[in-house]
Amino acid sequence: MIENRFFHIKKLIPKNIKILAVSKSQDISSIEKLYKLGHRDFGENYVQEMMEKYKKLPKDIHWHMIGRIQSNKLKYIIPFIHLIHSVQKLEQIQKINKIALKHNKIINCLLQIKICKEKSKSGINDQEACNILENSIYKSMNNVKIIGIMGMSSFQDLKKVHNEFLYLRNLYNEYKKKYGHYVLSMGMSRDYNIAIKYGSTIIRLGTSLFGERIIL
């Protein structure tokens, strides 16, 4: 039962840590169950799927984009997106800023940092992140704001996860002092307990809340 899993997780997670329900491939009724329990933050990987759910669900939901950015589809989600977790290029930020300006909005974003060697996990390194944050073009933007960083850990080796999260936490602390960042998005169903240990402020939970994914 989603309700039982939700209340179990709520007991385990400190109140200062945001739980992001990864609703990718979940049906509307499953999301509604969490919504009725008071949950408001949901994460999607694909613009089209997010749009379909946005149209059918209450408008006070906070939608998070956690998948790779589809630049040609950004215009569809900018009017309502709460946080974009997966920014990796200055060009993406420019696109977001341009669209946000048209809607008179400020869009919050996270830089996705690559913390493991798995080819399926994308992201940028420390130097590339600093190049974006120090870039005069980014500094001149008024409608987009980078408020933190996100990372995805190794899938199979939990021993590596400790080092990966430690690295990301140290990087976050450095950026917090230098750039004022206040969001560290790391940890999923298999490793959120480790992420909490290393100071995550947002954990992204799919299976822990919904059970095994169903294919729409």
PDB file of C-alpha atoms in Angstrom:
ATOM      1  CA  MET A   1       0.000   0.000   0.000  1.00  0.00           C
ATOM      2  CA  ILE A   2       1.277   3.436  -0.969  1.00  0.00           C
ATOM      3  CA  GLU A   3      -0.147   4.919   2.214  1.00  0.00           C
ATOM      4  CA  ASN A   4       1.767   2.487   4.439  1.00  0.00           C
ATOM      5  CA  ARG A   5       5.036   3.048   2.570  1.00  0.00           C
ATOM      6  CA  PHE A   6       4.581   6.815   2.740  1.00  0.00           C
ATOM      7  CA  PHE A   7       4.062   6.924   6.502  1.00  0.00           C
ATOM      8  CA  HIS A   8       6.921   4.469   7.048  1.00  0.00           C
ATOM      9  CA  ILE A   9       9.305   6.657   5.042  1.00  0.00           C
ATOM     10  CA  LYS A  10       8.091   9.811   6.798  1.00  0.00           C
ATOM     11  CA  LYS A  11       9.088   8.298  10.135  1.00  0.00           C
ATOM     12  CA  LEU A  12      12.595   7.533   8.868  1.00  0.00           C
ATOM     13  CA  ILE A  13      13.367  10.850   7.155  1.00  0.00           C
ATOM     14  CA  PRO A  14      14.301  13.950   9.202  1.00  0.00           C
ATOM     15  CA  LYS A  15      11.764  16.741   8.738  1.00  0.00           C
ATOM     16  CA  ASN A  16      14.373  19.132   7.338  1.00  0.00           C
ATOM     17  CA  ILE A  17      14.916  16.848   4.318  1.00  0.00           C
ATOM     18  CA  LYS A  18      12.534  17.160   1.368  1.00  0.00           C
ATOM     19  CA  ILE A  19      11.123  13.928  -0.049  1.00  0.00           C
ATOM     20  CA  LEU A  20      10.726  14.082  -3.821  1.00  0.00           C
ATOM     21  CA  ALA A  21       8.336  11.382  -5.044  1.00  0.00           C
ATOM     22  CA  VAL A  22       9.673  10.113  -8.371  1.00  0.00           C
ATOM     23  CA  SER A  23       6.430   9.601 -10.242  1.00  0.00           C
ATOM     24  CA  LYS A  24       7.939   8.547 -13.564  1.00  0.00           C
ATOM     25  CA  SER A  25       5.808   5.764 -15.106  1.00  0.00           C
ATOM     26  CA  GLN A  26       3.304   5.948 -12.252  1.00  0.00           C
ATOM     27  CA  ASP A  27      -0.378   6.375 -13.024  1.00  0.00           C
ATOM     28  CA  ILE A  28      -2.534   9.302 -11.973  1.00  0.00           C
ATOM     29  CA  SER A  29      -4.306   7.391  -9.203  1.00  0.00           C
ATOM     30  CA  SER A  30      -1.001   6.529  -7.496  1.00  0.00           C
ATOM     31  CA  ILE A  31       0.042  10.180  -7.490  1.00  0.00           C
ATOM     32  CA  GLU A  32      -3.385  11.207  -6.208  1.00  0.00           C
ATOM     33  CA  LYS A  33      -3.005   8.845  -3.246  1.00  0.00           C
ATOM     34  CA  LEU A  34       0.174  10.617  -2.143  1.00  0.00           C
ATOM     35  CA  TYR A  35      -1.382  14.009  -2.851  1.00  0.00           C
ATOM     36  CA  LYS A  36      -4.333  13.215  -0.579  1.00  0.00           C
ATOM     37  CA  LEU A  37      -1.828  12.379   2.176  1.00  0.00           C
ATOM     38  CA  GLY A  38      -0.452  15.899   1.884  1.00  0.00           C
ATOM     39  CA  HIS A  39       2.535  15.288  -0.391  1.00  0.00           C
ATOM     40  CA  ARG A  40       3.208  17.979  -2.998  1.00  0.00           C
ATOM     41  CA  ASP A  41       6.644  17.364  -4.580  1.00  0.00           C
ATOM     42  CA  PHE A  42       6.797  15.021  -7.584  1.00  0.00           C
ATOM     43  CA  GLY A  43       9.628  14.363 -10.055  1.00  0.00           C
ATOM     44  CA  GLU A  44       9.452  13.391 -13.713  1.00  0.00           C
ATOM     45  CA  ASN A  45      12.052  12.430 -16.330  1.00  0.00           C
ATOM     46  CA  TYR A  46      10.214  13.348 -19.512  1.00  0.00           C
ATOM     47  CA  VAL A  47       8.456  16.544 -20.515  1.00  0.00           C
ATOM     48  CA  GLN A  48       5.560  14.854 -22.321  1.00  0.00           C
ATOM     49  CA  GLU A  49       4.727  12.641 -19.349  1.00  0.00           C
ATOM     50  CA  MET A  50       4.965  15.590 -16.964  1.00  0.00           C
ATOM     51  CA  MET A  51       2.660  17.657 -19.168  1.00  0.00           C
ATOM     52  CA  GLU A  52       0.015  14.934 -19.275  1.00  0.00           C
ATOM     53  CA  LYS A  53       0.041  14.650 -15.481  1.00  0.00           C
ATOM     54  CA  TYR A  54       0.121  18.399 -14.936  1.00  0.00           C
ATOM     55  CA  LYS A  55      -3.087  18.787 -16.944  1.00  0.00           C
ATOM     56  CA  LYS A  56      -4.932  16.147 -14.915  1.00  0.00           C
ATOM     57  CA  LEU A  57      -3.688  16.825 -11.391  1.00  0.00           C
ATOM     58  CA  PRO A  58      -4.109  19.707  -8.867  1.00  0.00           C
ATOM     59  CA  LYS A  59      -2.176  22.832  -9.734  1.00  0.00           C
ATOM     60  CA  ASP A  60      -0.532  23.257  -6.324  1.00  0.00           C
ATOM     61  CA  ILE A  61       1.763  20.298  -7.006  1.00  0.00           C
ATOM     62  CA  HIS A  62       5.469  21.191  -7.164  1.00  0.00           C
ATOM     63  CA  TRP A  63       6.829  19.530 -10.304  1.00  0.00           C
ATOM     64  CA  HIS A  64      10.551  18.726 -10.528  1.00  0.00           C
ATOM     65  CA  MET A  65      12.375  17.846 -13.759  1.00  0.00           C
ATOM     66  CA  ILE A  66      14.973  15.208 -12.854  1.00  0.00           C
ATOM     67  CA  GLY A  67      15.709  13.752 -16.299  1.00  0.00           C
ATOM     68  CA  ARG A  68      17.848  14.981 -19.142  1.00  0.00           C
ATOM     69  CA  ILE A  69      16.718  18.346 -20.397  1.00  0.00           C
ATOM     70  CA  GLN A  70      14.938  18.333 -23.750  1.00  0.00           C
ATOM     71  CA  SER A  71      15.727  21.898 -24.789  1.00  0.00           C
ATOM     72  CA  ASN A  72      13.131  22.007 -27.560  1.00  0.00           C
ATOM     73  CA  LYS A  73      10.390  21.131 -25.030  1.00  0.00           C
ATOM     74  CA  LEU A  74      11.380  23.454 -22.201  1.00  0.00           C
ATOM     75  CA  LYS A  75       8.791  25.993 -23.297  1.00  0.00           C
ATOM     76  CA  TYR A  76       6.031  23.622 -22.204  1.00  0.00           C
ATOM     77  CA  ILE A  77       7.130  23.240 -18.579  1.00  0.00           C
ATOM     78  CA  ILE A  78       8.667  26.622 -17.749  1.00  0.00           C
ATOM     79  CA  PRO A  79       5.250  28.160 -16.912  1.00  0.00           C
ATOM     80  CA  PHE A  80       4.762  25.752 -13.993  1.00  0.00           C
ATOM     81  CA  ILE A  81       8.037  23.968 -13.170  1.00  0.00           C
ATOM     82  CA  HIS A  82       9.210  24.214  -9.548  1.00  0.00           C
ATOM     83  CA  LEU A  83      12.819  23.020  -9.849  1.00  0.00           C
ATOM     84  CA  ILE A  84      15.040  21.629 -12.625  1.00  0.00           C
ATOM     85  CA  HIS A  85      17.612  19.197 -11.193  1.00  0.00           C
ATOM     86  CA  SER A  86      19.546  18.296 -14.331  1.00  0.00           C
ATOM     87  CA  VAL A  87      21.253  21.357 -15.841  1.00  0.00           C
ATOM     88  CA  GLN A  88      24.651  20.619 -17.394  1.00  0.00           C
ATOM     89  CA  LYS A  89      25.293  23.323 -19.996  1.00  0.00           C
ATOM     90  CA  LEU A  90      25.329  27.104 -20.142  1.00  0.00           C
ATOM     91  CA  GLU A  91      23.273  26.875 -23.332  1.00  0.00           C
ATOM     92  CA  GLN A  92      20.509  25.130 -21.385  1.00  0.00           C
ATOM     93  CA  ILE A  93      20.527  27.883 -18.790  1.00  0.00           C
ATOM     94  CA  GLN A  94      20.321  30.518 -21.505  1.00  0.00           C
ATOM     95  CA  LYS A  95      17.307  28.754 -23.011  1.00  0.00           C
ATOM     96  CA  ILE A  96      15.592  28.514 -19.633  1.00  0.00           C
ATOM     97  CA  ASN A  97      16.279  32.175 -18.915  1.00  0.00           C
ATOM     98  CA  LYS A  98      14.913  33.270 -22.287  1.00  0.00           C
ATOM     99  CA  ILE A  99      11.643  31.373 -21.883  1.00  0.00           C
ATOM    100  CA  ALA A 100      11.275  32.339 -18.210  1.00  0.00           C
ATOM    101  CA  LEU A 101      11.638  35.999 -19.147  1.00  0.00           C
ATOM    102  CA  LYS A 102       8.627  35.723 -21.454  1.00  0.00           C
ATOM    103  CA  HIS A 103       6.584  34.369 -18.534  1.00  0.00           C
ATOM    104  CA  ASN A 104       7.977  36.837 -15.992  1.00  0.00           C
ATOM    105  CA  LYS A 105       9.254  33.954 -13.847  1.00  0.00           C
ATOM    106  CA  ILE A 106      12.493  33.046 -12.087  1.00  0.00           C
ATOM    107  CA  ILE A 107      13.330  29.367 -12.559  1.00  0.00           C
ATOM    108  CA  ASN A 108      15.435  27.591  -9.941  1.00  0.00           C
ATOM    109  CA  CYS A 109      17.910  24.979 -11.189  1.00  0.00           C
ATOM    110  CA  LEU A 110      20.532  22.541  -9.940  1.00  0.00           C
ATOM    111  CA  LEU A 111      23.752  21.604 -11.702  1.00  0.00           C
ATOM    112  CA  GLN A 112      24.013  17.847 -12.222  1.00  0.00           C
ATOM    113  CA  ILE A 113      27.466  16.685 -11.118  1.00  0.00           C
ATOM    114  CA  LYS A 114      28.875  13.374 -12.303  1.00  0.00           C
ATOM    115  CA  ILE A 115      29.997  11.481  -9.194  1.00  0.00           C
ATOM    116  CA  CYS A 116      30.290   7.912 -10.513  1.00  0.00           C
ATOM    117  CA  LYS A 117      31.929   6.239 -13.498  1.00  0.00           C
ATOM    118  CA  GLU A 118      28.840   4.485 -14.846  1.00  0.00           C
ATOM    119  CA  LYS A 119      28.209   5.498 -18.456  1.00  0.00           C
ATOM    120  CA  SER A 120      24.472   5.701 -17.867  1.00  0.00           C
ATOM    121  CA  LYS A 121      24.930   8.497 -15.310  1.00  0.00           C
ATOM    122  CA  SER A 122      25.542  11.896 -16.872  1.00  0.00           C
ATOM    123  CA  GLY A 123      26.797  15.105 -15.333  1.00  0.00           C
ATOM    124  CA  ILE A 124      29.602  17.648 -15.321  1.00  0.00           C
ATOM    125  CA  ASN A 125      32.734  17.926 -13.214  1.00  0.00           C
ATOM    126  CA  ASP A 126      33.719  20.534 -10.655  1.00  0.00           C
ATOM    127  CA  GLN A 127      35.631  22.685 -13.126  1.00  0.00           C
ATOM    128  CA  GLU A 128      32.800  22.683 -15.653  1.00  0.00           C
ATOM    129  CA  ALA A 129      30.340  23.649 -12.908  1.00  0.00           C
ATOM    130  CA  CYS A 130      32.554  26.536 -11.767  1.00  0.00           C
ATOM    131  CA  ASN A 131      32.944  27.690 -15.364  1.00  0.00           C
ATOM    132  CA  ILE A 132      29.167  28.042 -15.554  1.00  0.00           C
ATOM    133  CA  LEU A 133      28.778  29.699 -12.168  1.00  0.00           C
ATOM    134  CA  GLU A 134      31.577  32.185 -12.874  1.00  0.00           C
ATOM    135  CA  ASN A 135      30.493  32.906 -16.441  1.00  0.00           C
ATOM    136  CA  SER A 136      29.552  36.526 -17.063  1.00  0.00           C
ATOM    137  CA  ILE A 137      26.663  35.421 -19.288  1.00  0.00           C
ATOM    138  CA  TYR A 138      25.101  33.443 -16.436  1.00  0.00           C
ATOM    139  CA  LYS A 139      25.753  36.238 -13.956  1.00  0.00           C
ATOM    140  CA  SER A 140      23.858  38.659 -16.214  1.00  0.00           C
ATOM    141  CA  MET A 141      20.700  36.503 -16.271  1.00  0.00           C
ATOM    142  CA  ASN A 142      17.743  37.605 -14.181  1.00  0.00           C
ATOM    143  CA  ASN A 143      15.229  34.818 -14.771  1.00  0.00           C
ATOM    144  CA  VAL A 144      17.190  31.715 -13.852  1.00  0.00           C
ATOM    145  CA  LYS A 145      18.995  30.883 -10.625  1.00  0.00           C
ATOM    146  CA  ILE A 146      21.267  27.966  -9.770  1.00  0.00           C
ATOM    147  CA  ILE A 147      20.537  27.104  -6.138  1.00  0.00           C
ATOM    148  CA  GLY A 148      22.514  23.885  -5.674  1.00  0.00           C
ATOM    149  CA  ILE A 149      23.770  20.622  -7.122  1.00  0.00           C
ATOM    150  CA  MET A 150      22.498  17.116  -7.839  1.00  0.00           C
ATOM    151  CA  GLY A 151      24.253  13.784  -8.262  1.00  0.00           C
ATOM    152  CA  MET A 152      23.482  10.143  -9.024  1.00  0.00           C
ATOM    153  CA  SER A 153      25.512   7.433  -7.307  1.00  0.00           C
ATOM    154  CA  SER A 154      26.759   4.027  -8.445  1.00  0.00           C
ATOM    155  CA  PHE A 155      23.983   1.493  -8.838  1.00  0.00           C
ATOM    156  CA  GLN A 156      25.503  -1.798  -7.697  1.00  0.00           C
ATOM    157  CA  ASP A 157      28.372  -0.994  -5.332  1.00  0.00           C
ATOM    158  CA  LEU A 158      27.152   0.660  -2.139  1.00  0.00           C
ATOM    159  CA  LYS A 159      30.753   0.911  -0.882  1.00  0.00           C
ATOM    160  CA  LYS A 160      31.431   3.400  -3.654  1.00  0.00           C
ATOM    161  CA  VAL A 161      28.311   5.383  -2.762  1.00  0.00           C
ATOM    162  CA  HIS A 162      29.828   6.604   0.510  1.00  0.00           C
ATOM    163  CA  ASN A 163      32.804   8.131  -1.303  1.00  0.00           C
ATOM    164  CA  GLU A 164      30.611   9.561  -4.043  1.00  0.00           C
ATOM    165  CA  PHE A 165      28.235  11.247  -1.604  1.00  0.00           C
ATOM    166  CA  LEU A 166      31.132  12.474   0.522  1.00  0.00           C
ATOM    167  CA  TYR A 167      32.649  14.086  -2.562  1.00  0.00           C
ATOM    168  CA  LEU A 168      29.348  15.725  -3.519  1.00  0.00           C
ATOM    169  CA  ARG A 169      28.751  16.931   0.048  1.00  0.00           C
ATOM    170  CA  ASN A 170      32.207  18.535   0.172  1.00  0.00           C
ATOM    171  CA  LEU A 171      31.583  20.185  -3.183  1.00  0.00           C
ATOM    172  CA  TYR A 172      28.215  21.427  -1.958  1.00  0.00           C
ATOM    173  CA  ASN A 173      29.795  22.932   1.172  1.00  0.00           C
ATOM    174  CA  GLU A 174      32.334  24.723  -1.008  1.00  0.00           C
ATOM    175  CA  TYR A 175      29.641  26.063  -3.356  1.00  0.00           C
ATOM    176  CA  LYS A 176      27.457  27.035  -0.414  1.00  0.00           C
ATOM    177  CA  LYS A 177      30.180  29.338   0.896  1.00  0.00           C
ATOM    178  CA  LYS A 178      31.143  30.668  -2.504  1.00  0.00           C
ATOM    179  CA  TYR A 179      27.819  30.926  -4.326  1.00  0.00           C
ATOM    180  CA  GLY A 180      25.168  30.724  -1.617  1.00  0.00           C
ATOM    181  CA  HIS A 181      23.797  27.350  -2.710  1.00  0.00           C
ATOM    182  CA  TYR A 182      21.301  25.742  -0.348  1.00  0.00           C
ATOM    183  CA  VAL A 183      20.091  22.577  -2.132  1.00  0.00           C
ATOM    184  CA  LEU A 184      21.873  19.220  -2.306  1.00  0.00           C
ATOM    185  CA  SER A 185      19.810  16.662  -4.220  1.00  0.00           C
ATOM    186  CA  MET A 186      21.231  13.174  -3.736  1.00  0.00           C
ATOM    187  CA  GLY A 187      19.960   9.790  -2.684  1.00  0.00           C
ATOM    188  CA  MET A 188      17.335   7.446  -4.103  1.00  0.00           C
ATOM    189  CA  SER A 189      15.408   4.452  -2.776  1.00  0.00           C
ATOM    190  CA  ARG A 190      18.436   2.173  -2.615  1.00  0.00           C
ATOM    191  CA  ASP A 191      20.792   4.619  -0.904  1.00  0.00           C
ATOM    192  CA  TYR A 192      18.804   7.439   0.694  1.00  0.00           C
ATOM    193  CA  ASN A 193      19.960   6.426   4.175  1.00  0.00           C
ATOM    194  CA  ILE A 194      23.553   7.031   3.076  1.00  0.00           C
ATOM    195  CA  ALA A 195      22.601  10.319   1.423  1.00  0.00           C
ATOM    196  CA  ILE A 196      21.023  11.526   4.655  1.00  0.00           C
ATOM    197  CA  LYS A 197      24.242  10.716   6.497  1.00  0.00           C
ATOM    198  CA  TYR A 198      26.154  12.957   4.095  1.00  0.00           C
ATOM    199  CA  GLY A 199      23.805  15.918   4.301  1.00  0.00           C
ATOM    200  CA  SER A 200      21.340  15.609   1.434  1.00  0.00           C
ATOM    201  CA  THR A 201      18.538  18.189   1.483  1.00  0.00           C
ATOM    202  CA  ILE A 202      16.392  16.419  -1.156  1.00  0.00           C
ATOM    203  CA  ILE A 203      16.067  12.652  -1.602  1.00  0.00           C
ATOM    204  CA  ARG A 204      14.421  11.258  -4.737  1.00  0.00           C
ATOM    205  CA  LEU A 205      12.252   8.233  -3.940  1.00  0.00           C
ATOM    206  CA  GLY A 206      10.371   6.088  -6.412  1.00  0.00           C
ATOM    207  CA  THR A 207      10.211   2.419  -5.407  1.00  0.00           C
ATOM    208  CA  SER A 208      10.254   3.237  -1.681  1.00  0.00           C
ATOM    209  CA  LEU A 209       6.976   5.139  -2.080  1.00  0.00           C
ATOM    210  CA  PHE A 210       5.198   3.592  -5.047  1.00  0.00           C
ATOM    211  CA  GLY A 211       6.566   0.057  -5.068  1.00  0.00           C
ATOM    212  CA  GLU A 212       7.968  -1.437  -8.256  1.00  0.00           C
ATOM    213  CA  ARG A 213       7.292   0.736 -11.306  1.00  0.00           C
ATOM    214  CA  ILE A 214       4.485  -0.098 -13.670  1.00  0.00           C
ATOM    215  CA  ILE A 215       4.839   0.681 -17.360  1.00  0.00           C
ATOM    216  CA  LEU A 216       2.203   3.064 -18.689  1.00  0.00           C
TER     217      LEU A 216
END
